[in-house]
PDB file of C-alpha atoms in Angstrom:
ATOM      1  CA  UNK A   1     133.972  89.712  55.177  1.00 47.00           C
ATOM      2  CA  UNK A   2     133.839  89.374  58.925  1.00 48.00           C
ATOM      3  CA  UNK A   3     131.588  91.827  60.627  1.00 53.00           C
ATOM      4  CA  UNK A   4     133.259  94.141  63.093  1.00 48.00           C
ATOM      5  CA  UNK A   5     132.035  93.625  66.669  1.00 53.00           C
ATOM      6  CA  UNK A   6     133.012  96.441  69.002  1.00 53.00           C
ATOM      7  CA  UNK A   7     133.994  95.638  72.603  1.00 49.00           C
ATOM      8  CA  UNK A   8     131.031  96.959  74.582  1.00 52.00           C
ATOM      9  CA  UNK A   9     132.594  96.071  77.985  1.00 50.00           C
ATOM     10  CA  UNK A  10     132.612  99.204  80.161  1.00 53.00           C
ATOM     11  CA  UNK A  11     136.071 100.696  80.513  1.00 52.00           C
ATOM     12  CA  UNK A  12     136.044 100.248  84.275  1.00 46.00           C
ATOM     13  CA  UNK A  13     135.419  96.523  83.881  1.00 48.00           C
ATOM     14  CA  UNK A  14     138.249  95.918  81.452  1.00 52.00           C
ATOM     15  CA  UNK A  15     141.427  94.338  82.831  1.00 56.00           C
ATOM     16  CA  UNK A  16     144.187  96.898  83.102  1.00 66.00           C
ATOM     17  CA  UNK A  17     147.362  96.093  81.179  1.00 78.00           C
ATOM     18  CA  UNK A  18     150.226  94.807  83.297  1.00 86.00           C
ATOM     19  CA  UNK A  19     153.974  94.909  82.679  1.00 90.00           C
ATOM     20  CA  UNK A  20     155.597  92.171  80.643  1.00 91.00           C
ATOM     21  CA  UNK A  21     158.775  90.913  82.302  1.00 91.00           C
ATOM     22  CA  UNK A  22     161.306  88.527  80.705  1.00 90.00           C
ATOM     23  CA  UNK A  23     161.650  85.322  82.728  1.00 89.00           C
ATOM     24  CA  UNK A  24     165.401  85.737  83.150  1.00 85.00           C
ATOM     25  CA  UNK A  25     167.260  83.132  85.237  1.00 82.00           C
ATOM     26  CA  UNK A  26     167.330  84.037  88.916  1.00 79.00           C
ATOM     27  CA  UNK A  27     164.236  86.266  88.782  1.00 83.00           C
ATOM     28  CA  UNK A  28     162.193  85.601  91.926  1.00 84.00           C
ATOM     29  CA  UNK A  29     158.418  85.615  91.424  1.00 87.00           C
ATOM     30  CA  UNK A  30     155.300  84.291  93.093  1.00 89.00           C
ATOM     31  CA  UNK A  31     152.558  82.438  91.250  1.00 90.00           C
ATOM     32  CA  UNK A  32     149.448  84.647  91.188  1.00 86.00           C
ATOM     33  CA  UNK A  33     147.441  81.820  92.728  1.00 80.00           C
ATOM     34  CA  UNK A  34     149.714  82.218  95.742  1.00 74.00           C
ATOM     35  CA  UNK A  35     150.778  78.603  96.155  1.00 78.00           C
ATOM     36  CA  UNK A  36     154.431  78.793  95.087  1.00 83.00           C
ATOM     37  CA  UNK A  37     157.323  81.258  95.143  1.00 84.00           C
ATOM     38  CA  UNK A  38     160.718  80.704  93.596  1.00 83.00           C
ATOM     39  CA  UNK A  39     163.463  81.742  91.224  1.00 84.00           C
ATOM     40  CA  UNK A  40     163.380  81.120  87.497  1.00 86.00           C
ATOM     41  CA  UNK A  41     165.593  78.192  86.528  1.00 83.00           C
ATOM     42  CA  UNK A  42     164.243  77.506  83.041  1.00 82.00           C
ATOM     43  CA  UNK A  43     161.840  78.832  80.431  1.00 83.00           C
ATOM     44  CA  UNK A  44     160.801  76.998  77.299  1.00 78.00           C
ATOM     45  CA  UNK A  45     157.812  75.639  75.330  1.00 70.00           C
ATOM     46  CA  UNK A  46     155.375  78.097  76.889  1.00 80.00           C
ATOM     47  CA  UNK A  47     156.289  77.239  80.487  1.00 86.00           C
ATOM     48  CA  UNK A  48     158.542  78.628  83.167  1.00 88.00           C
ATOM     49  CA  UNK A  49     160.195  76.483  85.832  1.00 86.00           C
ATOM     50  CA  UNK A  50     160.632  77.904  89.330  1.00 86.00           C
ATOM     51  CA  UNK A  51     162.776  76.594  92.184  1.00 81.00           C
ATOM     52  CA  UNK A  52     162.009  77.503  95.794  1.00 78.00           C
ATOM     53  CA  UNK A  53     164.590  77.922  98.579  1.00 72.00           C
ATOM     54  CA  UNK A  54     164.296  74.240  99.491  1.00 70.00           C
ATOM     55  CA  UNK A  55     165.244  73.106  95.979  1.00 71.00           C
ATOM     56  CA  UNK A  56     161.721  72.058  94.962  1.00 78.00           C
ATOM     57  CA  UNK A  57     160.928  72.760  91.299  1.00 79.00           C
ATOM     58  CA  UNK A  58     157.593  73.249  89.546  1.00 84.00           C
ATOM     59  CA  UNK A  59     156.659  74.297  86.021  1.00 85.00           C
ATOM     60  CA  UNK A  60     153.903  76.825  85.292  1.00 88.00           C
ATOM     61  CA  UNK A  61     152.346  78.051  82.030  1.00 89.00           C
ATOM     62  CA  UNK A  62     153.332  81.502  80.803  1.00 89.00           C
ATOM     63  CA  UNK A  63     149.820  82.868  81.117  1.00 88.00           C
ATOM     64  CA  UNK A  64     148.970  86.587  81.079  1.00 90.00           C
ATOM     65  CA  UNK A  65     148.828  88.112  84.560  1.00 89.00           C
ATOM     66  CA  UNK A  66     150.048  84.803  85.962  1.00 91.00           C
ATOM     67  CA  UNK A  67     152.719  85.972  88.406  1.00 92.00           C
ATOM     68  CA  UNK A  68     153.550  88.517  91.084  1.00 89.00           C
ATOM     69  CA  UNK A  69     156.842  90.405  91.096  1.00 86.00           C
ATOM     70  CA  UNK A  70     157.463  92.233  94.376  1.00 78.00           C
ATOM     71  CA  UNK A  71     153.722  92.093  94.994  1.00 79.00           C
ATOM     72  CA  UNK A  72     152.671  93.499  91.598  1.00 86.00           C
ATOM     73  CA  UNK A  73     150.902  91.445  88.919  1.00 90.00           C
ATOM     74  CA  UNK A  74     153.027  90.824  85.813  1.00 92.00           C
ATOM     75  CA  UNK A  75     153.040  88.724  82.687  1.00 92.00           C
ATOM     76  CA  UNK A  76     156.186  86.675  82.259  1.00 92.00           C
ATOM     77  CA  UNK A  77     157.585  86.327  78.760  1.00 90.00           C
ATOM     78  CA  UNK A  78     160.256  84.070  77.372  1.00 86.00           C
ATOM     79  CA  UNK A  79     163.700  85.709  77.468  1.00 83.00           C
ATOM     80  CA  UNK A  80     165.054  86.813  74.126  1.00 73.00           C
ATOM     81  CA  UNK A  81     168.207  84.747  74.632  1.00 60.00           C
ATOM     82  CA  UNK A  82     166.350  81.549  75.484  1.00 44.00           C
ATOM     83  CA  UNK A  83     166.887  79.357  78.534  1.00 45.00           C
ATOM     84  CA  UNK A  84     170.119  79.898  80.421  1.00 48.00           C
ATOM     85  CA  UNK A  85     171.155  78.284  83.668  1.00 55.00           C
ATOM     86  CA  UNK A  86     170.837  80.561  86.707  1.00 55.00           C
ATOM     87  CA  UNK A  87     173.800  81.976  88.602  1.00 64.00           C
ATOM     88  CA  UNK A  88     174.361  80.262  91.929  1.00 66.00           C
ATOM     89  CA  UNK A  89     176.107  81.058  95.169  1.00 65.00           C
ATOM     90  CA  UNK A  90     178.962  78.948  96.541  1.00 65.00           C
ATOM     91  CA  UNK A  91     176.415  76.968  98.586  1.00 58.00           C
ATOM     92  CA  UNK A  92     174.479  76.008  95.462  1.00 62.00           C
ATOM     93  CA  UNK A  93     171.578  78.371  96.128  1.00 63.00           C
ATOM     94  CA  UNK A  94     170.237  80.526  93.318  1.00 56.00           C
ATOM     95  CA  UNK A  95     171.934  83.925  93.381  1.00 59.00           C
ATOM     96  CA  UNK A  96     169.592  86.904  93.636  1.00 57.00           C
ATOM     97  CA  UNK A  97     171.069  89.763  91.585  1.00 58.00           C
ATOM     98  CA  UNK A  98     171.140  93.070  93.458  1.00 56.00           C
ATOM     99  CA  UNK A  99     169.901  91.527  96.714  1.00 54.00           C
ATOM    100  CA  UNK A 100     170.733  93.592  99.783  1.00 56.00           C
ATOM    101  CA  UNK A 101     171.862  92.172 103.105  1.00 50.00           C
ATOM    102  CA  UNK A 102     168.988  91.815 105.527  1.00 56.00           C
ATOM    103  CA  UNK A 103     169.097  93.472 108.940  1.00 60.00           C
ATOM    104  CA  UNK A 104     170.596  90.936 111.327  1.00 64.00           C
ATOM    105  CA  UNK A 105     168.150  88.620 113.072  1.00 76.00           C
ATOM    106  CA  UNK A 106     168.104  88.210 116.823  1.00 83.00           C
ATOM    107  CA  UNK A 107     169.048  84.569 116.276  1.00 88.00           C
ATOM    108  CA  UNK A 108     172.638  83.476 115.836  1.00 91.00           C
ATOM    109  CA  UNK A 109     174.768  80.568 114.709  1.00 93.00           C
ATOM    110  CA  UNK A 110     177.731  79.733 116.936  1.00 94.00           C
ATOM    111  CA  UNK A 111     180.684  77.681 115.694  1.00 94.00           C
ATOM    112  CA  UNK A 112     183.658  76.435 117.676  1.00 91.00           C
ATOM    113  CA  UNK A 113     186.550  78.340 116.166  1.00 90.00           C
ATOM    114  CA  UNK A 114     187.756  80.892 113.671  1.00 92.00           C
ATOM    115  CA  UNK A 115     188.472  78.294 110.994  1.00 94.00           C
ATOM    116  CA  UNK A 116     184.900  76.991 111.248  1.00 94.00           C
ATOM    117  CA  UNK A 117     183.552  80.538 110.879  1.00 92.00           C
ATOM    118  CA  UNK A 118     185.771  81.278 107.875  1.00 94.00           C
ATOM    119  CA  UNK A 119     184.719  78.074 106.127  1.00 94.00           C
ATOM    120  CA  UNK A 120     181.015  78.770 106.714  1.00 93.00           C
ATOM    121  CA  UNK A 121     181.472  82.306 105.386  1.00 91.00           C
ATOM    122  CA  UNK A 122     183.343  80.993 102.355  1.00 90.00           C
ATOM    123  CA  UNK A 123     180.478  78.760 101.251  1.00 91.00           C
ATOM    124  CA  UNK A 124     177.315  80.203 102.820  1.00 90.00           C
ATOM    125  CA  UNK A 125     178.241  83.895 103.174  1.00 86.00           C
ATOM    126  CA  UNK A 126     175.892  85.189 100.459  1.00 83.00           C
ATOM    127  CA  UNK A 127     172.970  83.139 101.806  1.00 84.00           C
ATOM    128  CA  UNK A 128     173.578  84.262 105.384  1.00 87.00           C
ATOM    129  CA  UNK A 129     173.615  87.950 104.457  1.00 85.00           C
ATOM    130  CA  UNK A 130     170.333  87.654 102.549  1.00 83.00           C
ATOM    131  CA  UNK A 131     168.784  85.798 105.496  1.00 84.00           C
ATOM    132  CA  UNK A 132     170.240  88.200 108.071  1.00 86.00           C
ATOM    133  CA  UNK A 133     172.035  85.469 110.018  1.00 88.00           C
ATOM    134  CA  UNK A 134     175.217  86.297 111.937  1.00 89.00           C
ATOM    135  CA  UNK A 135     177.842  83.607 112.606  1.00 91.00           C
ATOM    136  CA  UNK A 136     180.095  83.943 115.657  1.00 91.00           C
ATOM    137  CA  UNK A 137     182.856  81.680 116.952  1.00 90.00           C
ATOM    138  CA  UNK A 138     183.326  80.573 120.556  1.00 90.00           C
ATOM    139  CA  UNK A 139     186.962  79.388 120.751  1.00 83.00           C
ATOM    140  CA  UNK A 140     185.763  76.021 122.040  1.00 85.00           C
ATOM    141  CA  UNK A 141     182.538  74.755 123.609  1.00 88.00           C
ATOM    142  CA  UNK A 142     183.639  73.856 127.159  1.00 90.00           C
ATOM    143  CA  UNK A 143     181.414  76.662 128.513  1.00 92.00           C
ATOM    144  CA  UNK A 144     178.550  76.108 126.074  1.00 93.00           C
ATOM    145  CA  UNK A 145     175.746  75.767 128.681  1.00 93.00           C
ATOM    146  CA  UNK A 146     176.636  79.112 130.268  1.00 93.00           C
ATOM    147  CA  UNK A 147     177.086  80.731 126.852  1.00 92.00           C
ATOM    148  CA  UNK A 148     173.597  79.578 125.847  1.00 93.00           C
ATOM    149  CA  UNK A 149     172.118  80.818 129.133  1.00 93.00           C
ATOM    150  CA  UNK A 150     173.712  84.235 128.616  1.00 92.00           C
ATOM    151  CA  UNK A 151     172.362  84.404 125.042  1.00 92.00           C
ATOM    152  CA  UNK A 152     168.820  83.718 126.276  1.00 93.00           C
ATOM    153  CA  UNK A 153     167.334  81.831 123.304  1.00 93.00           C
ATOM    154  CA  UNK A 154     163.635  82.305 122.594  1.00 93.00           C
ATOM    155  CA  UNK A 155     161.100  81.590 119.865  1.00 92.00           C
ATOM    156  CA  UNK A 156     162.068  84.837 118.106  1.00 91.00           C
ATOM    157  CA  UNK A 157     165.789  84.511 118.883  1.00 92.00           C
ATOM    158  CA  UNK A 158     166.804  80.988 117.989  1.00 93.00           C
ATOM    159  CA  UNK A 159     170.316  79.728 118.450  1.00 94.00           C
ATOM    160  CA  UNK A 160     172.159  77.164 116.346  1.00 94.00           C
ATOM    161  CA  UNK A 161     175.499  75.620 117.338  1.00 95.00           C
ATOM    162  CA  UNK A 162     177.938  73.730 115.106  1.00 94.00           C
ATOM    163  CA  UNK A 163     180.193  71.378 117.056  1.00 93.00           C
ATOM    164  CA  UNK A 164     183.334  69.545 115.925  1.00 90.00           C
ATOM    165  CA  UNK A 165     183.690  65.819 116.683  1.00 87.00           C
ATOM    166  CA  UNK A 166     180.079  65.409 117.809  1.00 89.00           C
ATOM    167  CA  UNK A 167     180.029  61.615 118.114  1.00 89.00           C
ATOM    168  CA  UNK A 168     178.544  59.326 120.811  1.00 90.00           C
ATOM    169  CA  UNK A 169     180.666  59.157 123.946  1.00 89.00           C
ATOM    170  CA  UNK A 170     182.804  62.193 123.138  1.00 88.00           C
ATOM    171  CA  UNK A 171     183.346  65.134 125.467  1.00 89.00           C
ATOM    172  CA  UNK A 172     181.534  67.283 122.932  1.00 90.00           C
ATOM    173  CA  UNK A 173     178.432  65.090 122.991  1.00 91.00           C
ATOM    174  CA  UNK A 174     178.265  65.281 126.811  1.00 94.00           C
ATOM    175  CA  UNK A 175     178.502  69.060 126.748  1.00 94.00           C
ATOM    176  CA  UNK A 176     175.837  69.313 124.040  1.00 92.00           C
ATOM    177  CA  UNK A 177     173.482  67.085 126.039  1.00 93.00           C
ATOM    178  CA  UNK A 178     173.557  69.612 128.892  1.00 93.00           C
ATOM    179  CA  UNK A 179     171.762  72.180 126.701  1.00 93.00           C
ATOM    180  CA  UNK A 180     168.016  71.491 126.767  1.00 91.00           C
ATOM    181  CA  UNK A 181     166.359  74.680 125.476  1.00 93.00           C
ATOM    182  CA  UNK A 182     163.825  73.933 122.699  1.00 94.00           C
ATOM    183  CA  UNK A 183     165.029  77.053 120.913  1.00 95.00           C
ATOM    184  CA  UNK A 184     168.598  75.753 120.555  1.00 95.00           C
ATOM    185  CA  UNK A 185     169.702  73.314 117.867  1.00 95.00           C
ATOM    186  CA  UNK A 186     173.104  71.671 118.263  1.00 95.00           C
ATOM    187  CA  UNK A 187     174.438  69.723 115.298  1.00 93.00           C
ATOM    188  CA  UNK A 188     177.911  68.663 114.353  1.00 91.00           C
ATOM    189  CA  UNK A 189     180.200  66.564 112.254  1.00 91.00           C
ATOM    190  CA  UNK A 190     182.347  63.551 113.160  1.00 91.00           C
ATOM    191  CA  UNK A 191     185.697  65.079 112.251  1.00 91.00           C
ATOM    192  CA  UNK A 192     188.402  65.904 114.786  1.00 89.00           C
ATOM    193  CA  UNK A 193     188.703  69.327 113.179  1.00 92.00           C
ATOM    194  CA  UNK A 194     186.784  71.207 110.505  1.00 94.00           C
ATOM    195  CA  UNK A 195     189.829  70.853 108.230  1.00 96.00           C
ATOM    196  CA  UNK A 196     188.695  67.287 107.578  1.00 95.00           C
ATOM    197  CA  UNK A 197     185.333  68.520 106.296  1.00 95.00           C
ATOM    198  CA  UNK A 198     187.174  69.658 103.157  1.00 95.00           C
ATOM    199  CA  UNK A 199     187.293  66.804 100.663  1.00 95.00           C
ATOM    200  CA  UNK A 200     190.811  65.452 100.059  1.00 94.00           C
ATOM    201  CA  UNK A 201     190.179  65.727  96.313  1.00 93.00           C
ATOM    202  CA  UNK A 202     189.921  69.506  96.671  1.00 92.00           C
ATOM    203  CA  UNK A 203     193.473  69.509  98.027  1.00 93.00           C
ATOM    204  CA  UNK A 204     194.842  66.904  95.615  1.00 92.00           C
ATOM    205  CA  UNK A 205     195.701  64.531  98.459  1.00 94.00           C
ATOM    206  CA  UNK A 206     194.601  60.865  98.639  1.00 93.00           C
ATOM    207  CA  UNK A 207     193.151  61.164 102.163  1.00 95.00           C
ATOM    208  CA  UNK A 208     193.503  63.009 105.433  1.00 96.00           C
ATOM    209  CA  UNK A 209     196.312  61.363 107.417  1.00 95.00           C
ATOM    210  CA  UNK A 210     195.598  59.512 110.659  1.00 94.00           C
ATOM    211  CA  UNK A 211     197.334  61.291 113.544  1.00 94.00           C
ATOM    212  CA  UNK A 212     198.137  59.343 116.748  1.00 92.00           C
ATOM    213  CA  UNK A 213     196.274  60.377 119.892  1.00 88.00           C
ATOM    214  CA  UNK A 214     198.280  62.736 122.061  1.00 89.00           C
ATOM    215  CA  UNK A 215     199.885  64.496 119.090  1.00 92.00           C
ATOM    216  CA  UNK A 216     198.646  67.919 118.050  1.00 94.00           C
ATOM    217  CA  UNK A 217     196.375  67.038 115.171  1.00 94.00           C
ATOM    218  CA  UNK A 218     196.984  70.055 112.916  1.00 95.00           C
ATOM    219  CA  UNK A 219     200.746  69.967 113.369  1.00 96.00           C
ATOM    220  CA  UNK A 220     200.697  66.236 112.707  1.00 96.00           C
ATOM    221  CA  UNK A 221     198.722  66.779 109.499  1.00 96.00           C
ATOM    222  CA  UNK A 222     201.234  69.319 108.256  1.00 95.00           C
ATOM    223  CA  UNK A 223     204.099  66.949 109.051  1.00 95.00           C
ATOM    224  CA  UNK A 224     202.415  63.938 107.420  1.00 95.00           C
ATOM    225  CA  UNK A 225     201.594  65.853 104.239  1.00 95.00           C
ATOM    226  CA  UNK A 226     205.032  67.425 103.983  1.00 94.00           C
ATOM    227  CA  UNK A 227     203.711  70.941 104.553  1.00 94.00           C
ATOM    228  CA  UNK A 228     205.610  73.523 106.602  1.00 93.00           C
ATOM    229  CA  UNK A 229     204.590  73.146 110.246  1.00 92.00           C
ATOM    230  CA  UNK A 230     202.727  76.444 110.210  1.00 94.00           C
ATOM    231  CA  UNK A 231     199.080  75.660 110.898  1.00 94.00           C
ATOM    232  CA  UNK A 232     197.930  79.184 110.074  1.00 93.00           C
ATOM    233  CA  UNK A 233     199.489  79.061 106.623  1.00 94.00           C
ATOM    234  CA  UNK A 234     198.214  75.515 106.136  1.00 95.00           C
ATOM    235  CA  UNK A 235     194.652  76.610 106.857  1.00 95.00           C
ATOM    236  CA  UNK A 236     194.875  79.490 104.398  1.00 94.00           C
ATOM    237  CA  UNK A 237     196.013  77.005 101.750  1.00 93.00           C
ATOM    238  CA  UNK A 238     193.108  74.680 102.565  1.00 94.00           C
ATOM    239  CA  UNK A 239     190.558  77.505 102.546  1.00 93.00           C
ATOM    240  CA  UNK A 240     191.834  78.811  99.209  1.00 92.00           C
ATOM    241  CA  UNK A 241     190.999  75.472  97.594  1.00 91.00           C
ATOM    242  CA  UNK A 242     187.347  75.639  98.646  1.00 92.00           C
ATOM    243  CA  UNK A 243     185.315  77.301  95.910  1.00 88.00           C
ATOM    244  CA  UNK A 244     181.856  75.817  96.467  1.00 87.00           C
ATOM    245  CA  UNK A 245     179.815  73.311  98.451  1.00 87.00           C
ATOM    246  CA  UNK A 246     181.151  70.588  96.136  1.00 89.00           C
ATOM    247  CA  UNK A 247     184.500  70.810  97.941  1.00 92.00           C
ATOM    248  CA  UNK A 248     182.955  69.919 101.321  1.00 92.00           C
ATOM    249  CA  UNK A 249     181.837  66.626 102.828  1.00 93.00           C
ATOM    250  CA  UNK A 250     178.053  66.051 102.855  1.00 92.00           C
ATOM    251  CA  UNK A 251     178.045  65.684 106.654  1.00 92.00           C
ATOM    252  CA  UNK A 252     179.062  69.319 107.099  1.00 93.00           C
ATOM    253  CA  UNK A 253     176.762  70.531 104.335  1.00 91.00           C
ATOM    254  CA  UNK A 254     173.718  68.971 105.947  1.00 92.00           C
ATOM    255  CA  UNK A 255     174.625  70.285 109.393  1.00 92.00           C
ATOM    256  CA  UNK A 256     175.027  73.906 108.297  1.00 93.00           C
ATOM    257  CA  UNK A 257     171.872  73.872 106.149  1.00 92.00           C
ATOM    258  CA  UNK A 258     169.958  72.479 109.134  1.00 93.00           C
ATOM    259  CA  UNK A 259     171.223  75.307 111.349  1.00 94.00           C
ATOM    260  CA  UNK A 260     170.253  77.990 108.822  1.00 92.00           C
ATOM    261  CA  UNK A 261     166.747  76.531 108.538  1.00 92.00           C
ATOM    262  CA  UNK A 262     166.434  76.440 112.336  1.00 93.00           C
ATOM    263  CA  UNK A 263     167.514  80.042 112.873  1.00 92.00           C
ATOM    264  CA  UNK A 264     165.368  81.413 110.037  1.00 89.00           C
ATOM    265  CA  UNK A 265     162.225  79.365 110.795  1.00 81.00           C
TER     266      UNK A 265
END
């Protein structure tokens, strides 16, 4: 028979019990060691896998008192239902259940037109609200240098600008080059209009038609595709077919992600 050995550790020296929390997908925790913070994307075989906001993943053992949840020490346990993929936003980021919109930052993201703003909201809206980033449209960038000067960008009020048709030698590239503030980031895509940033496959068309110079591009697109020559209705049709980042061209995805990182740095 084993001899009973009482725990003679003083009560004040004993570790206090901490809550046990199921490692449900999407739960955001910090490793107690303080070197990683992310959302749960998997839990199995005694480990939990976390993914940070940049998409980097690391696995950690499910050790007692191994994590911080909203600043409090917890012990993560394996969910009763086993590993389940996390919910994601339209941009591909991990959705944070119950997250509230952050108070708007001083920084802003400017886009050229209403269609650009609606497309950014469609895909990145949830992310932008959590980050507290407001997107505004300019109705063109001809006056961009004066618009930037009026905004007054600073280290704590960064400005990001998304420009259509930002290619070498274009009018847009010359205007962008006139803005030299280190607190402003101007990025763009090569398309004549943001419509083209939607993949043709999302619209069940083989490709975006080539419209001759001098012809109104949007009207020409409608005519070439056999759509009614109502550009407003055409845009609503295009926007309705965008359900996630997978429906957009990588060039636009990278540009918008770069702007969000700049404004929230």
